[in-house]
């Protein structure tokens, strides 16, 4: 939600479960969240100098093993190593590198991983052994998230956003010593792309800031081609070393064959209502821009939009984000002029990204960094978001489950909510007895001041800051209820959940996209 | 009253609860509850099951409940059906 730049936005922290500490051991001084745009558009942000060494003609970058790359990179205790998540739950690179790292006997490393998946389970042993003591990530699920929730990582994990991570890397808040690029295709001189080879994953947007700003950059590939690799999404000017391994990933886990629209009638009904809200908002006109996740209900909203756009003859400007085959279909049918893609979610998206010049790359900084001269999220009309919980002030939790265990993270949630003209949360009101609308969310991920509307199977609630939207929806005959009414309805079905009890130990710090602390995650009792 | 037969109701689908009741050697109601929402609703699910059993006058029974996020009316219905089946005349299939 934007368009309120000249008002002092209310800080959403007042509904935090507990006040923030001023200092967190293993993290440092806490700069508390002050409002979504408090630090944006004011003053000038610092950038870390981009360091580069020079390479002589004839010098080789191609190394035989990961071990040799670790030697050349000067791996030592306390370093920060970075990885990106385009290979998702099929990624072999992080585990391969960390296996070699562990054999070195180094300790106290911080890993900056754009997202962590169940496949990264071997990290747990390294956390327990003190090889890895710090973690910065935008999303985590599976055994590593569980271990962090249990307080097994020495320092609190830092949960960032997709825009906050490149901001932190570029500014020096998160200085990276060695960046590892999982490269589905590379030449021996370090030109990399994600569109060729057996592990093709498409866009490499999350790896770009790492490649630009790390002290040492190592590309790891399982598809080495003759110089020059084409296209070169990450170029030879950024890469120090190239290593070839038998496999960087499992194609089954990298991209799903298909992404499906939900067949659940409740999900379809929510999507239909969401599309009506978009229509009523007045944003659905030529030049319309849109982003959605790959969840079944979110895709169903895209399907509804597609029909509405066709019927009304509307041509949108772009759809952005992680891209699915569904959005590729809309591009090819002429419903959008362009796609802006930071990561491909399925094979159809990979092929389109490779072959269609209107399917454009965007790196994570261009996508969502608040401290740049303009992120793509600022150009979004409508963003469709999910929620694990949402409170009476529209603060959203997508970081922890209702039992307090970490099971996700912002990813681009906070970034897109802040940028889009209409940030819409779509969800069932109750999921497996859990009321999604809560008095207090377990963890604040996305501040409520950036969330405009909640669409559920039991009604639509609009953020009271958006009286214009309430008026527009009511003028279109859509019924709007208060979020308090949805809370009451949800609790009448489920009963009031017992409070989960937490210890004082902080296991993760949730950073907003500008680097301020929006909340912390404490260990459950 | 006590049950003399083992009976089941419900499924392991999301939003449902699976109930198995069986004869108990000892006086009283023993309840083993597993739930995906144990932290938030374990207490309330337990109360609902015990209340439903008590309403039928059953005082000696062993109950296994595997909950997948069922709401109270589902829990009551599954427990009642399991009890109906356990208490039915021999040869009657409910």
Coordinates of C-alpha atoms in Angstrom, one line a residue:
Chain A
X1 CA 0.0 0.0 0.0
X2 CA 1.4 3.4 -0.9
X3 CA 0.1 6.8 -1.7
X4 CA 0.3 7.9 1.9
X5 CA 3.9 9.1 1.8
X6 CA 3.1 12.4 3.4
X7 CA 1.4 11.0 6.5
X8 CA 3.2 9.6 9.4
X9 CA 2.4 6.0 9.1
X10 CA 1.5 4.4 12.4
X11 CA 4.0 1.9 13.6
X12 CA 2.5 -1.5 13.7
X13 CA 4.6 -2.6 16.6
X14 CA 2.0 -1.8 19.2
X15 CA 0.4 -5.2 18.6
X16 CA 3.6 -7.1 19.0
X17 CA 3.2 -9.9 21.6
X18 CA 6.1 -8.5 23.6
X19 CA 8.2 -5.3 23.4
X20 CA 11.4 -5.5 21.5
X21 CA 14.7 -5.6 23.5
X22 CA 17.2 -2.9 22.9
X23 CA 20.0 -5.2 22.4
X24 CA 20.1 -8.9 21.4
X25 CA 23.1 -11.0 22.1
X26 CA 24.6 -12.3 18.9
X27 CA 22.7 -9.7 16.9
X28 CA 23.6 -6.4 18.4
X29 CA 21.7 -3.1 18.9
X30 CA 18.1 -3.3 17.8
X31 CA 16.9 -0.5 15.5
X32 CA 13.1 -0.9 15.9
X33 CA 10.7 -0.7 13.0
X34 CA 9.3 2.8 12.8
X35 CA 7.0 2.6 9.8
X36 CA 7.1 1.0 6.4
X37 CA 8.5 4.2 4.7
X38 CA 10.2 5.9 7.6
X39 CA 13.7 5.3 6.1
X40 CA 12.7 5.3 2.5
X41 CA 13.1 8.4 0.3
X42 CA 14.9 10.2 3.1
X43 CA 18.6 10.8 2.9
X44 CA 21.1 8.7 1.0
X45 CA 22.0 5.1 1.8
X46 CA 25.6 3.9 1.9
X47 CA 26.9 1.2 -0.4
X48 CA 29.8 -1.0 0.3
X49 CA 32.6 -0.5 -2.2
X50 CA 32.5 -3.2 -4.9
X51 CA 35.9 -4.9 -4.6
X52 CA 37.5 -6.5 -7.6
X53 CA 40.8 -8.1 -8.2
X54 CA 42.4 -8.0 -11.6
X55 CA 43.1 -11.0 -13.8
X56 CA 46.0 -11.3 -16.2
X57 CA 45.7 -12.7 -19.7
X58 CA 46.3 -16.4 -19.6
X59 CA 45.3 -16.8 -16.0
X60 CA 42.9 -19.7 -15.3
X61 CA 39.8 -19.5 -13.1
X62 CA 38.9 -23.1 -13.6
X63 CA 39.7 -25.3 -10.6
X64 CA 39.4 -29.1 -10.2
X65 CA 37.6 -29.2 -6.9
X66 CA 35.5 -27.3 -4.3
X67 CA 38.4 -27.8 -1.9
X68 CA 40.8 -26.0 -4.1
X69 CA 38.3 -23.1 -4.4
X70 CA 38.1 -22.9 -0.6
X71 CA 41.9 -22.8 -0.5
X72 CA 42.1 -20.0 -3.0
X73 CA 39.3 -18.1 -1.4
X74 CA 41.2 -18.2 1.9
X75 CA 38.4 -19.9 3.9
X76 CA 38.8 -19.2 7.6
X77 CA 36.9 -19.1 10.9
X78 CA 34.2 -16.5 11.2
X79 CA 33.6 -15.9 7.5
X80 CA 30.2 -15.3 5.9
X81 CA 29.4 -17.6 2.9
X82 CA 26.5 -17.0 0.7
X83 CA 24.2 -19.2 -1.4
X84 CA 21.0 -18.6 -3.4
X85 CA 17.9 -20.8 -3.7
X86 CA 17.0 -21.1 -7.4
X87 CA 17.5 -24.9 -7.1
X88 CA 15.1 -24.9 -4.3
X89 CA 14.5 -28.3 -2.7
X90 CA 16.6 -29.9 -5.3
X91 CA 19.8 -27.9 -4.4
X92 CA 23.0 -29.9 -4.0
X93 CA 25.4 -27.0 -4.0
X94 CA 25.0 -25.8 -0.4
X95 CA 25.4 -29.3 1.0
X96 CA 28.4 -30.1 -1.3
X97 CA 30.2 -26.9 -0.3
X98 CA 29.4 -27.3 3.4
X99 CA 30.6 -30.9 3.4
X100 CA 34.0 -29.6 2.1
X101 CA 34.0 -26.7 4.5
X102 CA 33.3 -29.0 7.4
X103 CA 36.4 -31.1 6.6
X104 CA 38.5 -27.9 7.0
X105 CA 37.8 -27.7 10.7
X106 CA 36.7 -24.1 10.4
X107 CA 34.2 -22.7 12.9
X108 CA 31.9 -19.9 13.6
X109 CA 30.7 -19.4 10.0
X110 CA 27.6 -17.4 9.1
X111 CA 25.6 -18.5 6.1
X112 CA 23.7 -16.0 4.0
X113 CA 21.2 -18.2 2.1
X114 CA 18.4 -16.6 0.3
X115 CA 16.1 -19.5 1.3
X116 CA 16.6 -22.8 3.1
X117 CA 14.7 -26.0 2.3
X118 CA 14.2 -29.5 3.7
X119 CA 17.0 -30.7 1.4
X120 CA 19.5 -28.7 3.5
X121 CA 19.1 -31.0 6.5
X122 CA 22.8 -31.8 6.7
X123 CA 23.3 -28.2 8.0
X124 CA 21.7 -29.2 11.3
X125 CA 24.8 -31.2 12.2
X126 CA 27.1 -28.3 11.4
X127 CA 24.9 -26.0 13.5
X128 CA 25.2 -28.4 16.4
X129 CA 28.9 -28.7 15.9
X130 CA 29.5 -25.0 15.9
X131 CA 30.8 -24.9 12.4
X132 CA 27.8 -22.7 11.5
X133 CA 26.8 -20.2 14.2
X134 CA 25.0 -17.6 12.2
X135 CA 22.3 -17.6 9.6
X136 CA 20.7 -14.9 7.4
X137 CA 17.8 -16.0 5.3
X138 CA 14.5 -14.8 3.7
X139 CA 12.7 -18.1 4.2
X140 CA 13.3 -21.4 5.8
X141 CA 11.4 -24.6 6.2
X142 CA 12.2 -28.2 7.2
X143 CA 14.8 -29.5 9.6
X144 CA 17.0 -26.4 9.7
X145 CA 14.0 -24.2 10.6
X146 CA 13.1 -26.7 13.3
X147 CA 16.7 -26.7 14.7
X148 CA 16.7 -22.9 14.7
X149 CA 13.3 -22.8 16.5
X150 CA 14.8 -25.1 19.1
X151 CA 17.5 -22.6 19.8
X152 CA 20.3 -24.8 18.5
X153 CA 22.0 -22.1 16.4
X154 CA 24.4 -20.1 18.5
X155 CA 23.3 -16.6 17.3
X156 CA 19.8 -15.7 16.5
X157 CA 19.0 -16.3 12.8
X158 CA 18.3 -13.1 10.9
X159 CA 15.1 -13.4 8.8
X160 CA 15.3 -10.9 5.9
X161 CA 13.1 -10.2 2.9
X162 CA 13.9 -10.6 -0.8
X163 CA 14.5 -6.9 -1.0
X164 CA 16.2 -6.6 2.4
X165 CA 18.8 -9.2 1.6
X166 CA 20.4 -7.4 -1.4
X167 CA 20.1 -4.1 0.5
X168 CA 22.1 -5.6 3.3
X169 CA 24.7 -7.1 1.0
X170 CA 25.1 -3.9 -1.0
X171 CA 25.2 -1.7 2.1
X172 CA 27.6 -3.8 4.0
X173 CA 25.1 -4.8 6.7
X174 CA 25.7 -8.3 5.5
X175 CA 29.2 -8.4 4.1
X176 CA 29.8 -11.7 2.2
X177 CA 33.3 -13.2 2.1
X178 CA 32.6 -16.0 -0.3
X179 CA 29.6 -16.3 -2.6
X180 CA 28.8 -19.6 -4.2
X181 CA 26.8 -19.4 -7.4
X182 CA 24.8 -22.5 -8.3
X183 CA 25.3 -22.3 -12.1
X184 CA 23.2 -24.6 -14.3
X185 CA 25.6 -23.5 -17.1
X186 CA 29.0 -21.9 -17.0
X187 CA 32.1 -21.5 -19.1
X188 CA 35.5 -21.8 -17.6
X189 CA 35.9 -18.0 -17.3
X190 CA 32.8 -17.6 -15.1
X191 CA 30.0 -16.5 -17.5
X192 CA 26.9 -18.2 -16.0
X193 CA 23.3 -18.7 -16.9
X194 CA 20.4 -20.8 -15.6
X195 CA 18.7 -21.7 -18.8
X196 CA 20.9 -24.5 -20.2
X197 CA 22.1 -27.9 -18.8
X198 CA 20.4 -30.7 -17.0
X199 CA 19.8 -28.6 -13.9
X200 CA 18.3 -25.6 -15.7
X201 CA 16.3 -23.4 -13.3
X202 CA 15.8 -20.2 -15.3
X203 CA 16.4 -16.9 -13.8
X204 CA 19.3 -16.3 -11.3
X205 CA 18.0 -13.1 -9.8
X206 CA 18.7 -13.8 -6.1
X207 CA 22.4 -14.5 -6.8
X208 CA 23.3 -11.2 -8.4
X209 CA 24.0 -9.0 -5.4
X210 CA 26.1 -11.8 -4.0
X211 CA 28.1 -12.0 -7.2
X212 CA 28.6 -8.2 -7.3
X213 CA 29.6 -7.6 -3.7
X214 CA 31.2 -10.7 -2.3
X215 CA 35.0 -10.7 -1.8
X216 CA 35.3 -13.9 -3.7
X217 CA 32.8 -15.5 -6.1
X218 CA 32.9 -19.2 -6.9
X219 CA 30.6 -20.6 -9.6
X220 CA 29.7 -24.2 -9.3
X221 CA 28.3 -25.9 -12.4
X222 CA 27.4 -29.3 -13.7
X223 CA 27.2 -28.1 -17.3
X224 CA 30.5 -26.6 -18.4
X225 CA 30.4 -25.1 -21.9
X226 CA 33.1 -23.6 -24.2
X227 CA 33.8 -19.9 -23.7
X228 CA 31.7 -17.7 -24.0
X229 CA 28.5 -19.1 -22.3
X230 CA 25.4 -17.6 -23.8
X231 CA 23.5 -15.9 -22.4
X232 CA 25.6 -14.6 -19.5
X233 CA 23.3 -13.6 -16.6
X234 CA 26.2 -13.4 -14.2
X235 CA 29.3 -12.4 -16.1
X236 CA 33.0 -13.2 -16.0
X237 CA 33.7 -9.8 -14.5
X238 CA 32.3 -10.9 -11.2
X239 CA 33.4 -14.5 -10.9
X240 CA 36.8 -15.5 -9.4
X241 CA 36.7 -19.3 -9.8
X242 CA 34.7 -22.0 -11.6
X243 CA 34.4 -25.6 -10.4
X244 CA 32.7 -28.4 -12.2
X245 CA 30.8 -31.1 -10.2
X246 CA 28.8 -34.1 -11.4
X247 CA 25.5 -32.6 -10.3
X248 CA 24.4 -29.3 -8.8
X249 CA 20.8 -30.4 -8.2
X250 CA 18.0 -32.8 -8.6
X251 CA 15.7 -31.6 -11.4
X252 CA 12.7 -33.1 -9.6
X253 CA 13.2 -30.7 -6.7
X254 CA 14.3 -27.7 -8.7
X255 CA 11.2 -27.1 -10.7
X256 CA 7.9 -28.8 -10.6
X257 CA 6.6 -30.1 -13.8
X258 CA 3.3 -28.2 -13.5
X259 CA 1.9 -25.7 -11.2
X260 CA -1.8 -26.2 -10.6
X261 CA -4.8 -24.1 -9.8
X262 CA -6.5 -25.3 -6.7
X263 CA -9.5 -27.5 -7.2
X264 CA -10.8 -26.9 -3.7
X265 CA -14.2 -25.2 -4.1
X266 CA -13.4 -23.0 -1.1
X267 CA -10.2 -21.8 -2.6
X268 CA -11.9 -21.1 -5.9
X269 CA -14.7 -19.2 -4.2
X270 CA -12.0 -17.0 -2.4
X271 CA -10.3 -16.5 -5.7
X272 CA -13.5 -15.4 -7.3
X273 CA -14.2 -12.9 -4.6
X274 CA -10.6 -11.6 -4.8
X275 CA -11.0 -11.0 -8.5
X276 CA -14.2 -9.0 -7.8
X277 CA -12.3 -6.9 -5.3
X278 CA -9.6 -6.2 -7.9
X279 CA -12.2 -5.2 -10.5
X280 CA -14.0 -3.0 -8.0
X281 CA -10.7 -1.3 -7.0
X282 CA -10.6 0.4 -10.4
X283 CA -7.0 -0.8 -11.0
X284 CA -8.0 -3.3 -13.7
X285 CA -7.4 -1.3 -16.8
X286 CA -4.8 -1.2 -19.7
X287 CA -1.3 -1.2 -18.2
X288 CA -2.4 -3.2 -15.2
X289 CA 0.4 -4.9 -13.3
X290 CA 0.2 -7.9 -11.1
X291 CA 2.1 -10.4 -8.9
X292 CA 1.0 -13.6 -7.2
X293 CA 2.7 -16.5 -5.5
X294 CA 2.5 -20.0 -6.9
X295 CA 0.0 -21.3 -4.3
X296 CA -3.1 -22.9 -5.6
X297 CA -5.5 -20.2 -4.5
X298 CA -3.2 -17.4 -5.7
X299 CA -3.1 -19.0 -9.1
X300 CA -6.8 -19.3 -9.1
X301 CA -7.0 -15.5 -8.8
X302 CA -4.8 -15.3 -11.9
X303 CA -7.2 -17.6 -13.7
X304 CA -10.1 -15.3 -12.7
X305 CA -8.2 -12.3 -13.8
X306 CA -7.4 -13.9 -17.1
X307 CA -11.1 -14.3 -17.9
X308 CA -11.9 -10.8 -16.8
X309 CA -9.1 -9.3 -18.8
X310 CA -10.0 -11.2 -21.9
X311 CA -13.7 -10.2 -21.6
X312 CA -12.9 -6.6 -21.1
X313 CA -10.0 -6.5 -23.7
X314 CA -7.5 -5.3 -21.2
X315 CA -3.8 -5.6 -21.8
X316 CA -1.6 -5.5 -18.7
X317 CA 1.9 -4.1 -18.6
X318 CA 3.6 -6.8 -16.6
X319 CA 3.4 -9.6 -14.2
X320 CA 6.3 -10.1 -11.8
X321 CA 7.9 -12.3 -9.3
X322 CA 8.6 -15.9 -9.2
X323 CA 7.0 -16.9 -12.5
X324 CA 4.8 -19.9 -13.2
X325 CA 3.6 -21.5 -16.4
X326 CA 0.3 -19.9 -15.8
X327 CA 1.7 -16.4 -16.1
X328 CA 3.6 -17.5 -19.2
X329 CA 0.3 -18.5 -20.8
X330 CA -1.1 -15.0 -20.0
X331 CA 2.0 -13.5 -21.6
X332 CA 1.6 -15.6 -24.7
X333 CA -2.1 -14.8 -25.0
X334 CA -1.2 -11.1 -25.0
X335 CA -2.8 -10.3 -21.7
X336 CA 0.5 -8.9 -20.4
X337 CA 3.2 -7.2 -22.4
X338 CA 6.1 -8.5 -20.3
X339 CA 7.0 -10.7 -17.4
X340 CA 9.7 -9.6 -14.9
X341 CA 11.3 -12.7 -13.5
X342 CA 13.6 -13.2 -10.5
X343 CA 13.0 -17.0 -10.2
X344 CA 11.2 -19.6 -12.3
X345 CA 8.8 -22.0 -10.6
X346 CA 8.3 -24.5 -13.3
X347 CA 9.7 -25.9 -16.5
X348 CA 7.3 -23.8 -18.7
X349 CA 8.6 -20.7 -17.1
X350 CA 12.3 -21.8 -17.6
X351 CA 11.6 -22.3 -21.3
X352 CA 9.8 -19.0 -21.7
X353 CA 12.5 -17.2 -19.8
X354 CA 15.1 -18.7 -22.2
X355 CA 13.2 -18.2 -25.5
X356 CA 10.8 -15.2 -25.1
X357 CA 12.4 -11.8 -25.3
X358 CA 9.4 -10.3 -23.5
X359 CA 10.1 -12.5 -20.5
X360 CA 12.7 -10.3 -18.7
X361 CA 15.2 -10.9 -16.0
X362 CA 15.2 -8.9 -12.8
X363 CA 17.7 -9.3 -10.0
X364 CA 16.6 -9.3 -6.4
X365 CA 17.7 -5.7 -5.9
X366 CA 15.7 -4.5 -8.9
X367 CA 12.8 -6.5 -7.7
X368 CA 12.5 -5.4 -4.2
X369 CA 15.4 -3.4 -2.6
X370 CA 13.9 -0.4 -0.8
X371 CA 17.2 1.5 -0.9
X372 CA 17.6 1.8 -4.6
X373 CA 16.4 4.3 -7.2
X374 CA 13.2 2.3 -7.6
X375 CA 12.3 -1.3 -7.2
X376 CA 9.8 -3.2 -9.4
X377 CA 7.5 -3.7 -6.5
X378 CA 6.9 0.1 -6.6
X379 CA 5.3 -0.4 -10.0
X380 CA 2.9 -3.1 -8.9
X381 CA -0.8 -2.4 -9.0
X382 CA -2.0 -5.6 -7.3
X383 CA -0.2 -8.2 -5.2
X384 CA -1.9 -11.4 -4.0
X385 CA -0.4 -12.6 -0.7
X386 CA -0.9 -15.5 1.7
X387 CA -1.0 -15.5 5.5
X388 CA -0.5 -17.9 8.2
X389 CA -2.1 -15.4 10.6
X390 CA -3.4 -11.8 10.4
X391 CA -4.2 -9.6 13.3
X392 CA -6.8 -6.9 13.9
X393 CA -4.3 -4.3 12.6
X394 CA -3.7 -6.4 9.5
X395 CA -0.2 -7.4 10.6
X396 CA 0.6 -10.6 8.8
X397 CA 2.6 -13.6 10.0
X398 CA 4.2 -15.9 7.4
X399 CA 7.3 -16.7 9.5
X400 CA 6.1 -19.0 12.2
X401 CA 3.3 -21.5 12.6
X402 CA 0.7 -20.8 15.3
X403 CA 2.7 -23.2 17.5
X404 CA 5.7 -20.8 17.3
X405 CA 7.9 -22.9 15.1
X406 CA 9.6 -21.2 12.2
X407 CA 8.1 -22.6 8.9
X408 CA 8.6 -19.8 6.4
X409 CA 9.6 -16.2 6.2
X410 CA 8.8 -13.1 4.2
X411 CA 10.4 -13.9 1.0
X412 CA 8.9 -11.0 -1.1
X413 CA 5.8 -10.7 1.1
X414 CA 6.8 -7.5 2.9
X415 CA 8.4 -6.0 -0.1
X416 CA 5.5 -6.4 -2.5
X417 CA 2.9 -5.4 0.2
X418 CA 4.8 -2.2 0.7
X419 CA 5.1 -1.5 -3.0
X420 CA 1.8 -2.5 -4.5
X421 CA -1.2 -0.1 -4.8
X422 CA -3.4 -3.0 -3.6
X423 CA -1.9 -5.6 -1.3
X424 CA -4.5 -8.3 -0.9
X425 CA -4.3 -11.3 1.5
X426 CA -6.3 -14.3 0.3
X427 CA -6.9 -17.1 2.8
X428 CA -9.5 -19.4 4.3
X429 CA -10.7 -17.9 7.6
X430 CA -10.1 -21.2 9.4
X431 CA -7.5 -23.8 8.4
X432 CA -7.6 -27.2 10.2
X433 CA -9.2 -25.5 13.3
X434 CA -6.7 -22.7 13.4
X435 CA -8.3 -19.3 13.1
X436 CA -6.3 -17.3 10.6
X437 CA -7.5 -13.9 12.0
X438 CA -6.0 -13.5 15.4
X439 CA -6.0 -10.9 18.2
X440 CA -2.2 -11.0 18.0
X441 CA -0.1 -12.8 15.4
X442 CA 2.6 -15.1 16.7
X443 CA 5.2 -13.2 14.8
X444 CA 4.9 -10.0 12.7
X445 CA 6.4 -10.5 9.3
X446 CA 4.6 -7.8 7.3
X447 CA 3.3 -4.6 9.0
X448 CA -0.4 -4.1 8.7
X449 CA 0.0 -0.6 7.4
X450 CA 1.1 -2.1 4.1
X451 CA -1.8 -4.5 3.8
X452 CA -5.0 -3.2 2.2
X453 CA -7.5 -5.9 2.2
X454 CA -8.2 -9.4 3.5
X455 CA -10.4 -11.7 1.4
X456 CA -11.6 -14.9 3.0
X457 CA -14.3 -17.5 2.4
X458 CA -16.4 -15.8 5.1
X459 CA -16.1 -12.1 4.1
X460 CA -13.9 -9.2 2.9
X461 CA -12.3 -6.9 5.4
X462 CA -10.5 -3.7 4.4
X463 CA -7.8 -1.9 6.3
X464 CA -9.6 1.2 7.8
X465 CA -6.7 3.3 6.5
X466 CA -8.2 2.6 3.0
X467 CA -11.6 4.3 3.3
X468 CA -11.4 4.9 -0.5
X469 CA -11.2 1.2 -1.1
X470 CA -14.1 0.5 1.3
X471 CA -16.2 3.1 -0.7
X472 CA -15.2 1.5 -4.0
X473 CA -16.0 -2.0 -3.0
X474 CA -19.4 -1.0 -1.5
X475 CA -20.2 1.0 -4.6
X476 CA -19.7 -2.2 -6.6
X477 CA -22.1 -4.1 -4.4
X478 CA -19.4 -6.0 -2.5
X479 CA -20.1 -6.5 1.2
X480 CA -17.3 -5.3 3.5
X481 CA -17.1 -6.4 7.1
X482 CA -14.7 -5.4 9.9
X483 CA -11.7 -7.7 10.6
X484 CA -13.0 -7.8 14.1
X485 CA -16.2 -9.4 12.8
X486 CA -14.1 -12.0 11.0
X487 CA -12.2 -12.7 14.2
X488 CA -15.4 -13.2 16.1
X489 CA -16.8 -15.5 13.4
X490 CA -13.5 -17.6 13.3
X491 CA -13.4 -18.0 17.0
X492 CA -17.1 -19.0 17.2
X493 CA -16.1 -21.9 14.9
X494 CA -12.8 -22.9 16.5
X495 CA -12.9 -21.7 20.1
X496 CA -10.2 -19.4 21.4
X497 CA -6.8 -21.1 21.0
X498 CA -4.7 -21.5 24.1
X499 CA -1.7 -19.2 24.2
X500 CA 1.5 -20.8 23.2
X501 CA 4.1 -20.1 25.9
X502 CA 7.6 -18.9 24.9
X503 CA 10.9 -18.7 26.8
X504 CA 12.9 -15.5 26.8
X505 CA 15.5 -16.9 24.4
X506 CA 15.4 -15.2 21.0
X507 CA 16.0 -17.7 18.2
X508 CA 15.5 -15.4 15.3
X509 CA 15.3 -11.6 14.5
X510 CA 12.8 -10.6 11.9
X511 CA 14.1 -7.7 9.9
X512 CA 11.9 -5.4 7.8
X513 CA 13.1 -4.7 4.3
X514 CA 14.9 -1.5 5.5
X515 CA 16.9 -3.4 8.1
X516 CA 14.9 -2.3 11.1
X517 CA 13.6 -5.0 13.5
X518 CA 9.9 -5.7 13.1
X519 CA 9.7 -8.6 15.5
X520 CA 11.7 -11.4 17.1
X521 CA 11.0 -15.2 17.4
X522 CA 11.4 -16.7 20.8
X523 CA 12.0 -20.3 21.6
X524 CA 8.8 -22.2 22.6
X525 CA 8.5 -23.8 25.9
Chain B
X1 CA -21.6 -48.2 31.6
X2 CA -18.7 -49.7 29.8
X3 CA -18.1 -50.6 26.2
X4 CA -17.5 -54.3 25.3
X5 CA -16.5 -54.0 21.7
X6 CA -13.9 -52.0 19.7
X7 CA -15.3 -49.5 17.2
X8 CA -14.0 -46.7 15.0
X9 CA -15.3 -43.5 13.4
X10 CA -13.8 -40.7 11.4
X11 CA -10.8 -40.5 9.1
X12 CA -7.3 -39.0 9.0
X13 CA -8.3 -36.4 6.5
X14 CA -7.6 -32.8 7.2
X15 CA -10.3 -31.2 9.4
X16 CA -11.5 -34.6 10.6
X17 CA -10.7 -36.7 13.6
X18 CA -10.3 -40.5 13.8
X19 CA -11.7 -42.0 17.0
X20 CA -11.2 -45.6 18.1
X21 CA -12.9 -46.7 21.3
X22 CA -12.2 -50.1 23.0
X23 CA -13.0 -51.9 26.2
X24 CA -10.9 -50.9 29.2
X25 CA -9.7 -53.2 31.9
X26 CA -9.8 -50.5 34.5
X27 CA -12.6 -48.3 35.7
X28 CA -12.6 -44.8 34.2
X29 CA -12.0 -43.2 30.9
X30 CA -8.5 -43.3 29.4
X31 CA -7.9 -40.9 26.4
X32 CA -4.8 -40.8 24.2
X33 CA -5.0 -37.7 22.0
X34 CA -2.7 -36.8 19.1
X35 CA -3.4 -33.6 17.3
X36 CA -1.8 -31.2 14.8
X37 CA -3.1 -28.4 16.9
X38 CA -2.3 -29.9 20.3
X39 CA -0.6 -26.7 21.6
X40 CA -3.5 -24.5 20.8
X41 CA -6.5 -26.8 21.2
X42 CA -5.4 -29.9 23.0
X43 CA -7.2 -29.0 26.2
X44 CA -10.5 -28.1 24.4
X45 CA -10.5 -31.2 22.2
X46 CA -9.9 -33.4 25.3
X47 CA -12.8 -31.7 27.0
X48 CA -15.1 -32.1 24.1
X49 CA -14.4 -35.9 23.8
X50 CA -14.8 -36.5 27.5
X51 CA -18.0 -34.4 27.7
X52 CA -19.5 -36.4 24.8
X53 CA -18.5 -39.7 26.4
X54 CA -20.0 -38.7 29.7
X55 CA -23.2 -37.6 28.1
X56 CA -23.7 -41.2 26.9
X57 CA -23.2 -42.4 30.5
X58 CA -20.0 -44.4 29.5
X59 CA -17.6 -44.6 32.4
X60 CA -15.2 -47.4 31.5
X61 CA -13.6 -47.0 28.1
X62 CA -10.3 -46.6 26.3
X63 CA -10.2 -43.9 23.6
X64 CA -7.6 -43.2 20.9
X65 CA -8.1 -39.9 19.1
X66 CA -6.0 -38.8 16.1
X67 CA -7.0 -35.2 15.3
X68 CA -6.4 -33.4 12.0
X69 CA -7.9 -30.1 13.0
X70 CA -11.5 -31.0 13.4
X71 CA -14.0 -28.5 14.8
X72 CA -16.1 -29.4 17.9
X73 CA -19.2 -30.6 16.0
X74 CA -17.1 -33.0 14.0
X75 CA -15.4 -34.3 17.2
X76 CA -18.8 -34.8 18.9
X77 CA -20.2 -36.6 15.8
X78 CA -17.2 -38.9 15.5
X79 CA -17.2 -39.8 19.2
X80 CA -21.0 -40.4 19.2
X81 CA -20.8 -42.6 16.2
X82 CA -17.9 -44.6 17.6
X83 CA -19.9 -45.1 20.8
X84 CA -23.0 -46.0 18.8
X85 CA -21.0 -48.7 17.0
X86 CA -19.4 -50.0 20.2
X87 CA -22.6 -50.1 22.1
X88 CA -24.9 -51.5 19.3
X89 CA -26.6 -54.9 19.7
X90 CA -24.4 -57.7 18.4
X91 CA -25.1 -58.2 14.7
X92 CA -26.3 -54.6 14.1
X93 CA -23.9 -52.7 11.9
X94 CA -24.0 -49.0 12.2

